[in-house]
Amino acid sequence: MGASAGGVAGRSRRMGGMNEINVTPLIDVMLVLLVIFMVTAPLLTTGVEVDLPKAKSGPMVADDTKLLIIVTADEHVYLGKDEITGAIEDRLTNNARLKEEKEVYIQADEGVKYGAVLRVMAAARTAGVEKLGMITDPLEVK
C-alpha cells in the first residue's frame, strides 16, 4: 500500500511539472550586474576638465522692461537699482513682478566668484523663476 501511494505522488510530479522556480541563474546575473555597477559608479562622479571655447556674439538688444539682478565684483547684489545683498531670497520671493513674469536676467561682474553667482541663481530658482538668463559682454575679436 505504501508503494502505491508513493507511485501516485511520483506520477503527479512528473505530469504536473515543477512547482519551484530555479533562481540560481537570476542570482548569477544579479551578482554580475552588482559588480559592473560597483566598478562604474566611481567613474561617473569624477569631473572632466573642459576648456570652454571663446565665441563671437552679437550684442543683445537691451530690453529695459526685463527684471535684472546685478552682482558686482565685491559681491553686492542689486535687483534693478535696489540693493538686496542681505536678504536676496526674501526680496526675490516677495517681488510681485517676479511672481508674475517668472523671468529674470543676471548680470555679473567678470571678477566675481562663481559661488556668489550660483547663490543668486539658486535664490532665484527658489523664488519661482522659470526662465533665467545671463547677460555678458560680447567677445571683441581683433
mmCIF file of C-alpha atoms in Angstrom:
data_model
loop_
_atom_site.group_PDB
_atom_site.id
_atom_site.type_symbol
_atom_site.label_atom_id
_atom_site.label_comp_id
_atom_site.label_asym_id
_atom_site.label_seq_id
_atom_site.Cartn_x
_atom_site.Cartn_y
_atom_site.Cartn_z
ATOM 1 C CA MET A 1 0.000 0.000 0.000
ATOM 2 C CA GLY A 2 2.828 2.301 0.789
ATOM 3 C CA ALA A 3 4.239 1.640 -2.646
ATOM 4 C CA SER A 4 1.069 2.652 -4.429
ATOM 5 C CA ALA A 5 0.832 5.949 -2.590
ATOM 6 C CA GLY A 6 4.415 6.733 -3.466
ATOM 7 C CA GLY A 7 3.761 5.860 -7.072
ATOM 8 C CA VAL A 8 0.820 8.242 -7.321
ATOM 9 C CA ALA A 9 2.811 11.076 -5.857
ATOM 10 C CA GLY A 10 5.668 10.352 -8.256
ATOM 11 C CA ARG A 11 3.372 10.324 -11.294
ATOM 12 C CA SER A 12 1.714 13.612 -10.423
ATOM 13 C CA ARG A 13 5.093 15.241 -10.021
ATOM 14 C CA ARG A 14 6.205 14.109 -13.454
ATOM 15 C CA MET A 15 2.985 15.011 -15.189
ATOM 16 C CA GLY A 16 2.244 18.278 -13.345
ATOM 17 C CA GLY A 17 5.642 19.906 -13.926
ATOM 18 C CA MET A 18 7.931 21.659 -11.461
ATOM 19 C CA ASN A 19 6.404 23.588 -8.601
ATOM 20 C CA GLU A 20 9.568 25.580 -7.790
ATOM 21 C CA ILE A 21 11.445 28.179 -9.810
ATOM 22 C CA ASN A 22 15.198 27.804 -10.226
ATOM 23 C CA VAL A 23 16.598 31.170 -9.093
ATOM 24 C CA THR A 24 20.289 30.294 -9.454
ATOM 25 C CA PRO A 25 20.680 31.910 -12.922
ATOM 26 C CA LEU A 26 18.863 35.030 -11.673
ATOM 27 C CA ILE A 27 21.234 35.326 -8.723
ATOM 28 C CA ASP A 28 24.243 34.922 -11.045
ATOM 29 C CA VAL A 29 23.006 37.716 -13.309
ATOM 30 C CA MET A 30 22.312 39.995 -10.338
ATOM 31 C CA LEU A 31 25.814 39.452 -8.938
ATOM 32 C CA VAL A 32 27.393 40.274 -12.306
ATOM 33 C CA LEU A 33 25.310 43.473 -12.542
ATOM 34 C CA LEU A 34 26.276 44.408 -8.987
ATOM 35 C CA VAL A 35 29.977 44.094 -9.832
ATOM 36 C CA ILE A 36 29.521 46.170 -13.001
ATOM 37 C CA PHE A 37 27.748 48.962 -11.120
ATOM 38 C CA MET A 38 30.336 48.913 -8.334
ATOM 39 C CA VAL A 39 33.128 49.383 -10.881
ATOM 40 C CA THR A 40 31.429 52.075 -12.999
ATOM 41 C CA ALA A 41 29.834 54.199 -10.230
ATOM 42 C CA PRO A 42 33.082 55.915 -9.114
ATOM 43 C CA LEU A 43 33.880 56.768 -12.738
ATOM 44 C CA LEU A 44 30.594 58.653 -13.152
ATOM 45 C CA THR A 45 31.199 61.023 -10.239
ATOM 46 C CA THR A 46 34.598 62.345 -11.329
ATOM 47 C CA GLY A 47 34.724 65.571 -13.283
ATOM 48 C CA VAL A 48 36.283 66.181 -16.657
ATOM 49 C CA GLU A 49 38.441 69.193 -17.430
ATOM 50 C CA VAL A 50 36.865 71.321 -20.135
ATOM 51 C CA ASP A 51 38.316 74.343 -21.877
ATOM 52 C CA LEU A 52 35.317 76.355 -22.931
ATOM 53 C CA PRO A 53 35.542 77.917 -26.389
ATOM 54 C CA LYS A 54 35.575 81.649 -26.969
ATOM 55 C CA ALA A 55 32.720 82.764 -29.171
ATOM 56 C CA LYS A 56 31.990 85.891 -31.085
ATOM 57 C CA SER A 57 28.429 87.012 -30.491
ATOM 58 C CA GLY A 58 26.409 89.990 -31.434
ATOM 59 C CA PRO A 59 25.252 92.417 -28.785
ATOM 60 C CA MET A 60 21.978 91.577 -27.097
ATOM 61 C CA VAL A 61 19.197 94.051 -27.669
ATOM 62 C CA ALA A 62 18.714 95.862 -24.376
ATOM 63 C CA ASP A 63 15.213 95.436 -23.075
ATOM 64 C CA ASP A 64 14.666 97.807 -20.179
ATOM 65 C CA THR A 65 11.387 96.133 -19.293
ATOM 66 C CA LYS A 66 13.063 92.895 -18.105
ATOM 67 C CA LEU A 67 13.883 92.312 -14.448
ATOM 68 C CA LEU A 68 17.658 92.457 -13.865
ATOM 69 C CA ILE A 69 19.786 91.170 -10.985
ATOM 70 C CA ILE A 70 23.286 92.660 -10.872
ATOM 71 C CA VAL A 71 26.191 91.060 -8.970
ATOM 72 C CA THR A 72 29.175 93.400 -8.543
ATOM 73 C CA ALA A 73 32.848 92.439 -8.111
ATOM 74 C CA ASP A 74 32.622 92.975 -4.333
ATOM 75 C CA GLU A 75 29.607 90.567 -4.262
ATOM 76 C CA HIS A 76 26.918 93.193 -3.694
ATOM 77 C CA VAL A 77 23.614 92.162 -5.248
ATOM 78 C CA TYR A 78 21.118 94.597 -6.781
ATOM 79 C CA LEU A 79 17.583 93.987 -8.011
ATOM 80 C CA GLY A 80 17.298 96.724 -10.590
ATOM 81 C CA LYS A 81 18.730 99.713 -8.689
ATOM 82 C CA ASP A 82 17.833 98.482 -5.178
ATOM 83 C CA GLU A 83 20.499 96.681 -3.161
ATOM 84 C CA ILE A 84 19.293 93.298 -1.824
ATOM 85 C CA THR A 85 22.615 91.847 -0.618
ATOM 86 C CA GLY A 86 21.435 90.985 2.904
ATOM 87 C CA ALA A 87 18.143 89.290 2.032
ATOM 88 C CA ILE A 88 18.369 88.058 -1.551
ATOM 89 C CA GLU A 89 15.959 85.146 -1.282
ATOM 90 C CA ASP A 90 13.360 87.075 0.754
ATOM 91 C CA ARG A 91 13.354 90.059 -1.613
ATOM 92 C CA LEU A 92 13.086 87.845 -4.690
ATOM 93 C CA THR A 93 10.316 85.716 -3.168
ATOM 94 C CA ASN A 94 8.267 88.801 -2.221
ATOM 95 C CA ASN A 95 8.731 90.602 -5.549
ATOM 96 C CA ALA A 96 5.323 90.815 -7.242
ATOM 97 C CA ARG A 97 6.763 91.399 -10.713
ATOM 98 C CA LEU A 98 8.977 88.323 -10.453
ATOM 99 C CA LYS A 99 5.998 86.200 -9.344
ATOM 100 C CA GLU A 100 4.045 87.349 -12.384
ATOM 101 C CA GLU A 101 6.741 87.137 -15.096
ATOM 102 C CA LYS A 102 8.841 84.246 -13.656
ATOM 103 C CA GLU A 103 11.760 85.547 -15.737
ATOM 104 C CA VAL A 104 14.940 87.310 -14.650
ATOM 105 C CA TYR A 105 18.342 88.180 -16.109
ATOM 106 C CA ILE A 106 21.580 88.085 -14.128
ATOM 107 C CA GLN A 107 24.463 90.417 -14.946
ATOM 108 C CA ALA A 108 27.616 89.519 -13.021
ATOM 109 C CA ASP A 109 30.995 91.232 -12.968
ATOM 110 C CA GLU A 110 33.827 89.261 -14.567
ATOM 111 C CA GLY A 111 35.828 89.280 -11.308
ATOM 112 C CA VAL A 112 33.060 87.955 -9.060
ATOM 113 C CA LYS A 113 33.431 84.443 -7.640
ATOM 114 C CA TYR A 114 31.400 81.669 -9.211
ATOM 115 C CA GLY A 115 29.857 80.794 -5.834
ATOM 116 C CA ALA A 116 28.318 84.257 -5.463
ATOM 117 C CA VAL A 117 26.592 83.987 -8.837
ATOM 118 C CA LEU A 118 25.480 80.438 -8.043
ATOM 119 C CA ARG A 119 23.891 81.577 -4.760
ATOM 120 C CA VAL A 120 21.934 84.254 -6.629
ATOM 121 C CA MET A 121 20.801 81.718 -9.235
ATOM 122 C CA ALA A 122 19.684 79.291 -6.517
ATOM 123 C CA ALA A 123 17.760 82.050 -4.728
ATOM 124 C CA ALA A 124 16.045 82.969 -7.995
ATOM 125 C CA ARG A 125 15.040 79.358 -8.615
ATOM 126 C CA THR A 126 13.718 79.096 -5.052
ATOM 127 C CA ALA A 127 11.682 82.271 -5.627
ATOM 128 C CA GLY A 128 9.928 80.579 -8.559
ATOM 129 C CA VAL A 129 11.919 81.808 -11.562
ATOM 130 C CA GLU A 130 11.379 79.562 -14.581
ATOM 131 C CA LYS A 131 13.466 81.471 -17.154
ATOM 132 C CA LEU A 132 16.918 82.579 -16.070
ATOM 133 C CA GLY A 133 19.203 84.425 -18.470
ATOM 134 C CA MET A 134 22.803 85.561 -18.196
ATOM 135 C CA ILE A 135 23.905 88.877 -19.657
ATOM 136 C CA THR A 136 27.525 89.174 -20.801
ATOM 137 C CA ASP A 137 29.597 91.488 -22.923
ATOM 138 C CA PRO A 138 30.315 90.092 -26.383
ATOM 139 C CA LEU A 139 33.882 88.968 -27.079
ATOM 140 C CA GLU A 140 35.858 91.527 -29.043
ATOM 141 C CA VAL A 141 37.836 89.933 -31.867
ATOM 142 C CA LYS A 142 40.822 91.903 -33.142
#
